[in-house]
């Protein structure tokens, strides 16, 4: 059995990644924080793709929850390991810096950046021992370009981009690749408050993207086909200038 963990797999881009990885033959560990009904729907989709999975509830921003859940899984699966890790869980809490509250800064950094660190550190050791691993981090156009009103989110995603490049150099010799995918505007719960009609005027492909269009790139990087790509950031943004 080959295992993949997708953080934030209950909805949006994470759900599309779970379904695609299942169709590639993976058993999917579907992480979520609170929305169990949506996570169950993802599990149904995974099963429809011809494979199986399990729900894994934990807050990626809590070291205790991450180590508790993943440690318990490893304890039960002593001869197996998670060979694909998709760090996808993320939130945004937008405000101009001048008005930004400590909580908005801390929540966004904790979920996006700390979450990447805790989850990756937990699973990396087995990948290094087995000399095979794929880590794909879902970042954002906001982390490449910087977007006003998203200073916290831009900082978190830019932080993961730097970490992606550094970690790729640390673990390349052990055949573990680390890459990032930077979506532009994608139709999910995260963007449902945005004015697509107005914003799409700046997008050469003239529309928001679909979660499945991001999942294609993520899952390519997670596959054996991407064996000579590491430390890269690939944009999936309909041509938005970065
Ligand atoms: P979404 O529809 O809002 O889904 C977010 C997912 O993350 C949910 O599964 C949620 O779980 C999970 N999550 C949030 N906080 C978590 C935590 N502390 N621990 C564990 N899971 C947590 O978002 P999305 O649009 O699919 O975004 C997915 C990723 O793409 C994020 O990293 C986001 O920053 C990035 N991104 C999105 C866009 C876009 O336009 N949508 C653009 C660029 C980048 P629950 O269901 O339990 O709440």
Short mmCIF file of C-alpha atoms and ligand atoms in Angstrom, two decimals:
data_model
loop_
_atom_site.label_atom_id
_atom_site.label_comp_id
_atom_site.label_asym_id
_atom_site.label_seq_id
_atom_site.Cartn_x
_atom_site.Cartn_y
_atom_site.Cartn_z
CA UNK A 1 0.00 0.00 0.00
CA UNK A 2 1.29 3.46 -0.91
CA UNK A 3 0.16 6.29 1.37
CA UNK A 4 -0.35 10.00 0.75
CA UNK A 5 -1.35 12.65 3.30
CA UNK A 6 -3.24 15.72 2.09
CA UNK A 7 -3.65 18.43 4.72
CA UNK A 8 -6.87 20.40 4.35
CA UNK A 9 -8.29 17.58 2.25
CA UNK A 10 -11.92 18.11 3.21
CA UNK A 11 -12.77 20.85 0.72
CA UNK A 12 -11.65 22.88 -2.28
CA UNK A 13 -8.21 22.27 -3.77
CA UNK A 14 -7.35 19.63 -1.14
CA UNK A 15 -10.40 17.55 -2.03
CA UNK A 16 -9.49 17.60 -5.75
CA UNK A 17 -5.94 16.52 -4.86
CA UNK A 18 -7.26 13.62 -2.75
CA UNK A 19 -9.41 12.36 -5.62
CA UNK A 20 -6.60 12.62 -8.17
CA UNK A 21 -4.00 10.93 -5.93
CA UNK A 22 -6.48 8.12 -5.25
CA UNK A 23 -6.84 7.59 -9.00
CA UNK A 24 -3.03 7.29 -9.10
CA UNK A 25 -3.17 4.35 -6.67
CA UNK A 26 -2.62 5.99 -3.30
CA UNK A 27 -4.39 5.27 -0.03
CA UNK A 28 -5.32 8.79 1.10
CA UNK A 29 -5.02 10.17 4.62
CA UNK A 30 -7.53 13.03 4.48
CA UNK A 31 -6.67 15.67 7.04
CA UNK A 32 -9.18 18.33 8.10
CA UNK A 33 -9.66 20.60 11.08
CA UNK A 34 -13.41 20.78 11.78
CA UNK A 35 -15.69 20.08 8.80
CA UNK A 36 -16.25 16.34 9.16
CA UNK A 37 -19.22 16.20 6.74
CA UNK A 38 -17.08 17.65 3.96
CA UNK A 39 -14.20 15.34 4.84
CA UNK A 40 -16.58 12.36 4.54
CA UNK A 41 -17.64 13.60 1.10
CA UNK A 42 -13.97 13.65 0.07
CA UNK A 43 -13.63 10.07 1.31
CA UNK A 44 -16.59 9.08 -0.90
CA UNK A 45 -14.88 10.67 -3.90
CA UNK A 46 -11.65 8.86 -3.06
CA UNK A 47 -13.56 5.56 -3.00
CA UNK A 48 -15.23 6.39 -6.32
CA UNK A 49 -11.74 6.82 -7.76
CA UNK A 50 -11.13 3.13 -7.05
CA UNK A 51 -8.98 3.39 -3.94
CA UNK A 52 -9.47 3.92 -0.25
CA UNK A 53 -8.61 6.41 2.46
CA UNK A 54 -9.25 7.45 6.05
CA UNK A 55 -10.10 10.67 7.82
CA UNK A 56 -7.45 12.26 10.00
CA UNK A 57 -8.64 15.15 12.11
CA UNK A 58 -5.98 17.49 13.45
CA UNK A 59 -5.08 21.17 13.46
CA UNK A 60 -1.87 21.52 11.42
CA UNK A 61 -0.94 24.55 13.50
CA UNK A 62 -0.83 22.56 16.74
CA UNK A 63 2.39 20.63 17.28
CA UNK A 64 0.65 18.38 19.82
CA UNK A 65 -2.20 17.46 17.46
CA UNK A 66 0.13 16.91 14.49
CA UNK A 67 2.56 14.70 16.40
CA UNK A 68 -0.29 12.93 18.20
CA UNK A 69 -2.19 11.97 15.03
CA UNK A 70 0.79 11.16 12.81
CA UNK A 71 2.71 9.43 15.61
CA UNK A 72 -0.27 7.18 16.34
CA UNK A 73 -0.61 6.34 12.63
CA UNK A 74 3.09 5.44 12.32
CA UNK A 75 2.88 3.32 15.48
CA UNK A 76 0.06 1.28 13.88
CA UNK A 77 1.83 1.02 10.50
CA UNK A 78 5.36 0.15 11.55
CA UNK A 79 6.42 -1.26 8.16
CA UNK A 80 4.80 1.47 6.09
CA UNK A 81 5.25 5.18 5.59
CA UNK A 82 3.68 8.22 4.00
CA UNK A 83 5.61 8.73 0.77
CA UNK A 84 3.62 11.70 -0.55
CA UNK A 85 2.89 14.76 1.59
CA UNK A 86 0.76 17.58 0.23
CA UNK A 87 0.88 20.61 2.53
CA UNK A 88 -2.34 22.23 1.41
CA UNK A 89 -4.17 23.38 4.55
CA UNK A 90 -4.45 27.15 4.63
CA UNK A 91 -6.56 30.09 5.72
CA UNK A 92 -6.67 33.80 4.97
CA UNK A 93 -7.66 36.61 7.32
CA UNK A 94 -7.23 39.76 5.31
CA UNK A 95 -6.61 43.27 6.68
CA UNK A 96 -4.33 46.18 5.90
CA UNK A 97 -1.26 46.07 8.12
CA UNK A 98 -2.24 49.29 9.84
CA UNK A 99 -5.48 47.66 11.06
CA UNK A 100 -4.22 44.10 11.45
CA UNK A 101 -4.82 42.53 14.85
CA UNK A 102 -2.30 40.19 16.50
CA UNK A 103 -4.79 37.34 16.19
CA UNK A 104 -5.11 37.78 12.40
CA UNK A 105 -1.32 37.70 12.04
CA UNK A 106 -0.84 34.75 14.39
CA UNK A 107 -3.67 32.58 13.01
CA UNK A 108 -2.50 32.92 9.42
CA UNK A 109 1.19 32.33 10.18
CA UNK A 110 0.36 29.41 12.49
CA UNK A 111 -1.92 27.56 10.08
CA UNK A 112 -0.01 28.17 6.86
CA UNK A 113 3.66 28.33 7.90
CA UNK A 114 3.87 26.50 11.26
CA UNK A 115 1.52 23.87 9.84
CA UNK A 116 3.92 23.21 6.96
CA UNK A 117 6.85 22.89 9.40
CA UNK A 118 5.21 20.58 11.96
CA UNK A 119 3.69 18.21 9.41
CA UNK A 120 6.79 18.00 7.22
CA UNK A 121 9.16 17.39 10.13
CA UNK A 122 6.95 14.57 11.37
CA UNK A 123 6.95 12.67 8.05
CA UNK A 124 10.36 13.51 6.60
CA UNK A 125 12.44 11.04 8.62
CA UNK A 126 10.77 7.95 7.13
CA UNK A 127 11.07 9.40 3.61
CA UNK A 128 14.82 9.84 4.15
CA UNK A 129 15.25 6.33 5.58
CA UNK A 130 13.30 4.78 2.64
CA UNK A 131 15.07 7.02 0.13
CA UNK A 132 11.90 8.12 -1.61
CA UNK A 133 9.53 10.97 -0.93
CA UNK A 134 7.48 13.69 -2.58
CA UNK A 135 6.54 16.89 -0.78
CA UNK A 136 4.36 19.44 -2.54
CA UNK A 137 3.43 22.71 -0.85
CA UNK A 138 0.40 24.67 -1.97
CA UNK A 139 1.44 28.32 -1.76
CA UNK A 140 -0.06 31.30 -3.61
CA UNK A 141 0.39 34.09 -6.10
CA UNK A 142 0.18 36.23 -2.97
CA UNK A 143 3.46 34.73 -1.71
CA UNK A 144 5.24 35.49 -5.00
CA UNK A 145 3.92 38.95 -5.78
CA UNK A 146 2.65 40.19 -2.42
CA UNK A 147 -0.95 41.37 -2.32
CA UNK A 148 -2.10 44.45 -0.41
CA UNK A 149 -4.50 43.53 2.39
CA UNK A 150 -2.91 40.10 2.67
CA UNK A 151 0.38 40.99 4.31
CA UNK A 152 0.08 38.11 6.80
CA UNK A 153 -0.89 35.59 4.11
CA UNK A 154 1.79 36.85 1.67
CA UNK A 155 4.41 36.52 4.43
CA UNK A 156 3.31 32.98 5.31
CA UNK A 157 3.26 31.78 1.70
CA UNK A 158 6.58 33.49 0.86
CA UNK A 159 8.00 31.77 3.94
CA UNK A 160 6.94 28.38 2.62
CA UNK A 161 8.47 29.20 -0.78
CA UNK A 162 11.83 29.91 0.89
CA UNK A 163 11.51 26.75 2.96
CA UNK A 164 10.70 24.72 -0.18
CA UNK A 165 13.93 25.84 -1.84
CA UNK A 166 16.06 25.26 1.27
CA UNK A 167 14.58 21.86 2.11
CA UNK A 168 14.94 20.68 -1.49
CA UNK A 169 18.70 21.15 -1.10
CA UNK A 170 18.78 19.40 2.27
CA UNK A 171 17.06 16.19 1.13
CA UNK A 172 17.77 15.83 -2.61
CA UNK A 173 20.54 13.29 -2.03
CA UNK A 174 17.99 10.99 -0.38
CA UNK A 175 15.70 11.11 -3.43
CA UNK A 176 13.12 13.27 -1.71
CA UNK A 177 11.81 16.14 -3.85
CA UNK A 178 10.22 19.31 -2.49
CA UNK A 179 8.24 21.65 -4.73
CA UNK A 180 5.53 24.28 -4.50
CA UNK A 181 2.47 25.13 -6.57
CA UNK A 182 1.24 28.73 -6.55
CA UNK A 183 -2.43 29.06 -7.53
CA UNK A 184 -3.96 32.37 -8.59
CA UNK A 185 -7.72 32.79 -8.08
CA UNK A 186 -9.37 29.38 -7.75
CA UNK A 187 -13.13 28.80 -7.22
CA UNK A 188 -13.38 27.45 -3.66
CA UNK A 189 -14.88 28.49 -0.32
CA UNK A 190 -11.76 30.62 0.22
CA UNK A 191 -12.61 32.90 -2.70
CA UNK A 192 -16.41 32.86 -2.59
CA UNK A 193 -16.49 36.39 -1.12
CA UNK A 194 -14.45 37.80 -4.03
CA UNK A 195 -15.92 39.55 -7.09
CA UNK A 196 -14.99 37.15 -9.90
CA UNK A 197 -16.63 39.32 -12.56
CA UNK A 198 -14.38 42.25 -11.67
CA UNK A 199 -11.17 40.31 -10.88
CA UNK A 200 -11.26 38.14 -14.00
CA UNK A 201 -10.66 41.25 -16.13
CA UNK A 202 -6.99 41.03 -15.05
CA UNK A 203 -6.66 37.32 -15.82
CA UNK A 204 -5.57 36.49 -19.39
CA UNK A 205 -7.62 33.29 -19.38
CA UNK A 206 -10.58 35.44 -18.27
CA UNK A 207 -11.89 33.26 -15.42
CA UNK A 208 -11.08 31.85 -12.01
CA UNK A 209 -9.45 28.40 -12.07
CA UNK A 210 -10.95 25.14 -10.84
CA UNK A 211 -9.55 23.04 -7.97
CA UNK A 212 -9.02 20.16 -10.40
CA UNK A 213 -6.72 22.35 -12.53
CA UNK A 214 -4.46 22.92 -9.51
CA UNK A 215 -4.65 19.24 -8.53
CA UNK A 216 -3.26 18.20 -11.94
CA UNK A 217 -0.01 20.10 -11.36
CA UNK A 218 0.27 19.11 -7.69
CA UNK A 219 -0.20 15.44 -8.54
CA UNK A 220 2.28 15.58 -11.41
CA UNK A 221 4.90 16.88 -8.96
CA UNK A 222 3.85 14.16 -6.51
CA UNK A 223 4.31 11.45 -9.14
CA UNK A 224 7.39 9.49 -10.17
CA UNK A 225 7.24 11.34 -13.51
CA UNK A 226 8.55 14.49 -11.79
CA UNK A 227 11.72 12.69 -10.70
CA UNK A 228 14.14 15.47 -11.76
CA UNK A 229 12.21 18.51 -10.51
CA UNK A 230 12.93 19.88 -7.06
CA UNK A 231 13.01 23.29 -5.37
CA UNK A 232 10.59 24.69 -7.97
CA UNK A 233 7.53 26.90 -7.69
CA UNK A 234 5.00 26.39 -10.48
CA UNK A 235 2.23 28.94 -10.98
CA UNK A 236 -1.30 27.84 -11.90
CA UNK A 237 -2.93 31.21 -12.30
CA UNK A 238 -4.45 31.64 -15.78
CA UNK A 239 -1.58 33.88 -16.83
CA UNK A 240 -1.84 36.53 -14.09
CA UNK A 241 1.39 38.48 -14.24
CA UNK A 242 3.61 37.79 -11.25
P1 LIG B 1 -10.74 26.09 1.43
O1 LIG B 1 -11.75 25.68 0.41
O2 LIG B 1 -11.07 27.19 2.36
O3 LIG B 1 -10.31 24.78 2.26
C1 LIG B 1 -9.36 24.90 3.27
C2 LIG B 1 -8.99 23.54 3.77
O4 LIG B 1 -7.97 23.68 4.77
C3 LIG B 1 -10.15 22.83 4.45
O5 LIG B 1 -10.03 21.45 4.18
C4 LIG B 1 -9.91 23.11 5.93
O6 LIG B 1 -10.44 22.12 6.81
C5 LIG B 1 -8.40 23.05 5.96
N1 LIG B 1 -7.82 23.73 7.11
C6 LIG B 1 -7.87 25.03 7.44
N2 LIG B 1 -7.21 25.27 8.59
C7 LIG B 1 -6.73 24.07 8.99
C8 LIG B 1 -5.97 23.65 10.11
N3 LIG B 1 -5.57 24.51 11.05
N4 LIG B 1 -5.65 22.33 10.21
C9 LIG B 1 -6.05 21.44 9.27
N5 LIG B 1 -6.76 21.79 8.19
C10 LIG B 1 -7.11 23.09 8.06
O7 LIG B 1 -9.38 26.54 0.74
P2 LIG B 1 -8.78 26.27 -0.72
O8 LIG B 1 -9.15 27.41 -1.57
O9 LIG B 1 -9.07 24.89 -1.17
O10 LIG B 1 -7.21 26.43 -0.38
C11 LIG B 1 -6.33 25.34 -0.29
C12 LIG B 1 -4.90 25.88 -0.28
O11 LIG B 1 -4.68 26.61 -1.49
C13 LIG B 1 -4.61 26.85 0.86
O12 LIG B 1 -3.29 26.67 1.32
C14 LIG B 1 -4.73 28.21 0.20
O13 LIG B 1 -3.97 29.18 0.88
C15 LIG B 1 -4.19 27.90 -1.19
N6 LIG B 1 -4.62 28.83 -2.22
C16 LIG B 1 -5.95 28.96 -2.56
C17 LIG B 1 -6.29 29.85 -3.57
C18 LIG B 1 -7.72 30.03 -4.02
O14 LIG B 1 -7.95 30.93 -4.86
N7 LIG B 1 -8.68 29.25 -3.54
C19 LIG B 1 -5.32 30.63 -4.20
C20 LIG B 1 -3.99 30.48 -3.82
C21 LIG B 1 -3.66 29.57 -2.84
P3 LIG B 1 -11.97 22.21 7.37
O15 LIG B 1 -12.83 21.79 6.21
O16 LIG B 1 -12.05 21.22 8.47
O17 LIG B 1 -12.21 23.61 7.76
#
